[in-house]
Coordinates of C-alpha atoms in Angstrom, one line a residue:
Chain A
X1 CA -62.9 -189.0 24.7
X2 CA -65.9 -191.3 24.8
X3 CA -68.6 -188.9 23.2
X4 CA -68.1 -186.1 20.8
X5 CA -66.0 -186.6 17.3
X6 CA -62.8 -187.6 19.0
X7 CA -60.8 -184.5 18.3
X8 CA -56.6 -185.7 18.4
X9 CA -55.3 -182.1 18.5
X10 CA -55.5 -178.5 17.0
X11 CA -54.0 -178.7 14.0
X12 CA -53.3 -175.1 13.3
X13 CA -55.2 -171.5 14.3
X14 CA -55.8 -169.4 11.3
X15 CA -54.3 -165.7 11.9
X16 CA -56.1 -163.3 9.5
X17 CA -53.7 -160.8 7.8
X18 CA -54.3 -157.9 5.4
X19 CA -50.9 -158.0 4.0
X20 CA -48.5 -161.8 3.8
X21 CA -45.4 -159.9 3.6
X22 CA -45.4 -157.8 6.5
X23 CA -47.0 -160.3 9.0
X24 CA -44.0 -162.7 7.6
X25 CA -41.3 -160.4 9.0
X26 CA -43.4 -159.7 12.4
X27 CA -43.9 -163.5 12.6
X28 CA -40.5 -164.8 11.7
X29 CA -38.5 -161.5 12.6
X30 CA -39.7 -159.6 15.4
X31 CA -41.7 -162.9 17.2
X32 CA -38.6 -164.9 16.0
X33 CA -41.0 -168.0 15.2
X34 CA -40.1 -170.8 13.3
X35 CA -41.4 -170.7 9.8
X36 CA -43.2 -174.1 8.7
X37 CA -41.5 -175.8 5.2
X38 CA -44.9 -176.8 4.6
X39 CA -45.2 -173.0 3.8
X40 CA -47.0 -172.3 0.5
X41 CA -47.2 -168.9 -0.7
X42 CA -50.9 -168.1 0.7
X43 CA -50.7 -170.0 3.4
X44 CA -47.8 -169.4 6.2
X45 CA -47.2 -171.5 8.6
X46 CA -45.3 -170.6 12.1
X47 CA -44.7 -172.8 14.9
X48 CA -45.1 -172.0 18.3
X49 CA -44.0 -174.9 20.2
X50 CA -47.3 -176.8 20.0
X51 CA -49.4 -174.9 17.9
X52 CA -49.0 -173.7 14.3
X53 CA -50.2 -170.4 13.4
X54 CA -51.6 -170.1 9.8
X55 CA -51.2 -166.7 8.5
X56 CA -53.9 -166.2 5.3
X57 CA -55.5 -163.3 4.1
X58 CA -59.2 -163.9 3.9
X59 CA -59.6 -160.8 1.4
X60 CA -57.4 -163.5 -1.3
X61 CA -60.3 -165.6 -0.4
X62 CA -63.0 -163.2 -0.6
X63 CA -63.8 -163.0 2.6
X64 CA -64.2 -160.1 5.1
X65 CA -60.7 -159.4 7.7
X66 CA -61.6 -160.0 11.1
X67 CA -58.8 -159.6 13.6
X68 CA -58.1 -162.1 16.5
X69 CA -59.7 -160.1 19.9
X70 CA -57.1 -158.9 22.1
X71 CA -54.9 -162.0 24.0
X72 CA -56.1 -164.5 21.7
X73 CA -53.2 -166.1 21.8
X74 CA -51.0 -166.7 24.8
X75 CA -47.7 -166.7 24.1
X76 CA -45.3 -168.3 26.7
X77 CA -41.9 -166.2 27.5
X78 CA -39.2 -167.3 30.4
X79 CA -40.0 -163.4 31.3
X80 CA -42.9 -161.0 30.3
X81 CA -40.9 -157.7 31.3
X82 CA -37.6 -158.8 29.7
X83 CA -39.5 -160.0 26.1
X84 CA -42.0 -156.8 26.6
X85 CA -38.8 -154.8 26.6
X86 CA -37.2 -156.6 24.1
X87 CA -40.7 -156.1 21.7
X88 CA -40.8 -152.3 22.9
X89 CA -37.0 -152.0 21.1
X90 CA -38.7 -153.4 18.5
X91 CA -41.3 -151.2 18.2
X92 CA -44.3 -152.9 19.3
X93 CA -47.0 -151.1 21.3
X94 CA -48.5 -152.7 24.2
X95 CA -51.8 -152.5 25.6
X96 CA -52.0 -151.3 29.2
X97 CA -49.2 -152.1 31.4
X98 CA -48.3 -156.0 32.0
X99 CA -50.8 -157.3 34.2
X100 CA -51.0 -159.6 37.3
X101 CA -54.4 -162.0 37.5
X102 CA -53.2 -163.2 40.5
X103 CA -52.2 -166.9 38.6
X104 CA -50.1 -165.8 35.8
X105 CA -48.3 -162.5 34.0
X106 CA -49.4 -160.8 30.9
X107 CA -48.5 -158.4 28.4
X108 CA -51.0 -157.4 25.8
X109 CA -49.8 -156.2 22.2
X110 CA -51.2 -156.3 18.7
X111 CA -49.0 -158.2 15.6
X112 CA -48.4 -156.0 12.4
X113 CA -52.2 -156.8 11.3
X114 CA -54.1 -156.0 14.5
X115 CA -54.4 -159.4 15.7
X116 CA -54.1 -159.6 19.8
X117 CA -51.4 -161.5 21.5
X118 CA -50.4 -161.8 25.0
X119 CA -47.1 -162.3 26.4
X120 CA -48.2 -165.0 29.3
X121 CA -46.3 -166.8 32.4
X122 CA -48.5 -168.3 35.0
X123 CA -46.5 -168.9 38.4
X124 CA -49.5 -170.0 40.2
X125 CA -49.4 -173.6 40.4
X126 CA -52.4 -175.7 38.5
X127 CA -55.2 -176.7 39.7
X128 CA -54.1 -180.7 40.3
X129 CA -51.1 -179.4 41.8
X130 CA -49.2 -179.4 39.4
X131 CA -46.1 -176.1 39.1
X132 CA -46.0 -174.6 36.2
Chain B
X1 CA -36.8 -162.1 20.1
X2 CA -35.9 -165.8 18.6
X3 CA -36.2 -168.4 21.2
X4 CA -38.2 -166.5 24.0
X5 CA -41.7 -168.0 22.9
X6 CA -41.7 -171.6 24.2
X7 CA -45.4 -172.2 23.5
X8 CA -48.3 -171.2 23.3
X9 CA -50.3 -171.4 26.9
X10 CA -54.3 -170.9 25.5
X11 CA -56.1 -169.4 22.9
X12 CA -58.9 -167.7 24.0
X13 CA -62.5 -167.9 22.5
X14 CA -65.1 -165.2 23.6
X15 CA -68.4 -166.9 23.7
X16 CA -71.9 -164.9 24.8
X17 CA -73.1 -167.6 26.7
X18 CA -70.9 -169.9 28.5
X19 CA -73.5 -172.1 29.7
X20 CA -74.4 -172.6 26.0
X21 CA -70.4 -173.0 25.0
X22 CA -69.7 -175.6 27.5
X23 CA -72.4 -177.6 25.9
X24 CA -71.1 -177.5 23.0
X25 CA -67.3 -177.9 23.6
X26 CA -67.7 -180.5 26.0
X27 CA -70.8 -182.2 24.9
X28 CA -71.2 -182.3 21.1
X29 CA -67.8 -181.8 20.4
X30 CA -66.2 -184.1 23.1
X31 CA -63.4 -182.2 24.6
X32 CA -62.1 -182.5 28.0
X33 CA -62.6 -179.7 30.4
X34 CA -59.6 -178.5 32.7
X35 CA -60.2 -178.8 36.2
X36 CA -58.1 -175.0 35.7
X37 CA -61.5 -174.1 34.8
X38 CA -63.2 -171.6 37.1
X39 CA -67.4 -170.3 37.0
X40 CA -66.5 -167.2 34.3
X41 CA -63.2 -168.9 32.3
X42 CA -63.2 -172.6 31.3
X43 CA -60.4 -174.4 29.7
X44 CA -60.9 -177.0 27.0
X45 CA -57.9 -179.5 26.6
X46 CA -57.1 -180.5 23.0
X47 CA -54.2 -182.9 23.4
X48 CA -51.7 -179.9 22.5
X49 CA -53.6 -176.8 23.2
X50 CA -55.7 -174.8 25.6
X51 CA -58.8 -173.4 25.0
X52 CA -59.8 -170.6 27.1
X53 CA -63.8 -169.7 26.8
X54 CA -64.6 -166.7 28.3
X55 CA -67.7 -164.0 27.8
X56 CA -66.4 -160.7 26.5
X57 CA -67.5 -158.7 29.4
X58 CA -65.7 -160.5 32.0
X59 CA -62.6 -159.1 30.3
X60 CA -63.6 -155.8 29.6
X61 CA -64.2 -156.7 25.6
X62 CA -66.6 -156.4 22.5
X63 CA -67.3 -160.0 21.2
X64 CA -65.5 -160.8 18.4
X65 CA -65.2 -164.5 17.0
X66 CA -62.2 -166.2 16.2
X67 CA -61.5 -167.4 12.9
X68 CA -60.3 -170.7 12.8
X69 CA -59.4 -173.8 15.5
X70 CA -58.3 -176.4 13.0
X71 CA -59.6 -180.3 15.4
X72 CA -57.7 -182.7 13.9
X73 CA -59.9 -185.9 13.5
X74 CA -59.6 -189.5 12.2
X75 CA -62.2 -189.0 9.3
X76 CA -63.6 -186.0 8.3
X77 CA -66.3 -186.9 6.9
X78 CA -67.3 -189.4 9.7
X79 CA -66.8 -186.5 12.3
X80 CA -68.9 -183.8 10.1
X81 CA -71.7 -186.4 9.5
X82 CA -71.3 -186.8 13.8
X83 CA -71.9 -183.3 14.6
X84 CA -74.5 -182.6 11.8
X85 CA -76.6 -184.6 13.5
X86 CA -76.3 -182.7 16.4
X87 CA -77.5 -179.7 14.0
X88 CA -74.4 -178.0 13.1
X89 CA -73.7 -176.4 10.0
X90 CA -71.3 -177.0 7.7
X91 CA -72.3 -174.5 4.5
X92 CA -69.2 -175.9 2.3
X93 CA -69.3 -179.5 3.1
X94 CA -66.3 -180.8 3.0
X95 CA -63.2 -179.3 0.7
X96 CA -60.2 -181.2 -0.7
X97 CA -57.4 -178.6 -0.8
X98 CA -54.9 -181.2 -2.6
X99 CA -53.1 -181.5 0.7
X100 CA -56.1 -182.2 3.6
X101 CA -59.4 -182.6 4.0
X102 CA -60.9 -179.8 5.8
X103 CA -64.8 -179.0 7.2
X104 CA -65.1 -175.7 8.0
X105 CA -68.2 -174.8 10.3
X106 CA -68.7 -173.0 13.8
X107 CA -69.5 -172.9 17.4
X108 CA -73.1 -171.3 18.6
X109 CA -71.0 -168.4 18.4
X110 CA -69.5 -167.8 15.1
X111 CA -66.5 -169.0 16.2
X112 CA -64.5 -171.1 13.1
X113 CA -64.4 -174.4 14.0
X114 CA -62.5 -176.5 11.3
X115 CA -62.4 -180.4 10.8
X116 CA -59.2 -181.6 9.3
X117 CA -57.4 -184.3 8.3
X118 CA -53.9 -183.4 6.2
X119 CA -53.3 -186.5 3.8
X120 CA -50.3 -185.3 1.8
X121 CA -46.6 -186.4 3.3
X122 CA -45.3 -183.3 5.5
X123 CA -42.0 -182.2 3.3
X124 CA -40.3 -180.6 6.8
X125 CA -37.0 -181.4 7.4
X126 CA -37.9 -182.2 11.2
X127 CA -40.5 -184.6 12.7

């Protein structure tokens, strides 16, 4: 990246939460995400493969909660209608029915705070050619 | 659920003009743009992570910003002195927080846009 600041990677995505406890056991329970060591006790880390998610509570901070809109965050599954399913059991409510954009699969849900998430496959192939 | 997420594909980031976004994500800031990306849903590559830009209405939503996209960078203070003089913001400077170096600031949009550099040694057991 000739211009700009040379960004390497994102190094996490702040999740806003109103309570630590209960996004934990959505997070590391019913997601079944790997919890970060690097962990402290206001700021939770889970690891999605590539990206970490950084659960805080702005209100510790001072600051106003603002959840994530709805399918912020894209969440690959081998399946959308076998880990929808498995959520449902779970009791997590979905938004709409899974879709079909005509590249990929989707599922829309919220996590225990009432941030958005999507359940995501694309089977189109990419752009350069590339399958997905 | 354990082992069905693999990844995560994109996050999304509603911005109200995406003429104005595209500027700024892949002129001030520098990132690469996916040739994924279409006239109403442009993809900004990271190294790691997707970025999908979209206007709110072409999804059927309300705007609403996203909190925090943590870039990592080299030096923060190099990168923050970079993009102030391309007039952004950055209302707390920059903050040690015993284990990075972080620069928290925005897109046009209100968007969180963080600078950060993590110093401390990572304690996890794995890489």
């Amino acid at each position: 990246m000739a211009d700009g600041i040379g960004a390497e990677r994102v190094d996490f995505l702040t999740v806003p939460v109103r309570d630590l406890a209960r996004a934990e056991a959505f997070y590391g329970q019913t997601l079944g995400l790997e919890r970060n060591p690097n962990s402290s006790e206001r700021w939770i880390e889970y690891e999605t493969g590539n990206l970490t998610l950084a659960l805080v509570q702005p209100e510790a901070f001072g600051m106003e909660f603002q959840p994530l809109p709805f399918g912020a965050v894209a969440l690959r599954v081998p399946d959308v209608e076998a880990a929808r399913a498995k959520l449902r059991e779970a009791g997590v409510e979905f938004r709409g029915e899974t879709f079909d954009s005509g590249v990929c699969n989707g599922a829309m849900f919220d996590d225990s705070e009432g941030n958005g998430l999507l359940l995501h496959r694309r089977y189109a192939p990419f752009a350069d050619g590339r399958q997905p | 659920m354990t082992g069905a997420v693999e990844e995560t594909d994109f996050v999304l980031v509603l911005v109200r003009d995406l003429a104005r976004a595209q500027e700024f994500y892949g002129g001030t800031l520098g990132l690469e743009r996916s040739p994924s990306s279409g006239d109403r849903w442009v993809e900004y590559e990271t190294g790691n992570l997707t970025l999908s830009l979209t206007q709110p209405e072409t999804i059927g939503q309300e705007f609403q910003p996203a909190p925090g996209i943590a870039l990592r960078v080299a030096d923060v203070d190099e990168a923050r002195q970079r993009l102030e003089e391309a007039g952004v913001q950055f209302p707390a400077g920059t903050i040690d927080s015993g284990v990075c170096y972080m620069a928290p600031s925005a897109d046009p949009d209100g968007n969180g846009l963080i600078l950060h550099r993590r110093y401390a040694p990572r304690n996890r057991g794995a890489a």
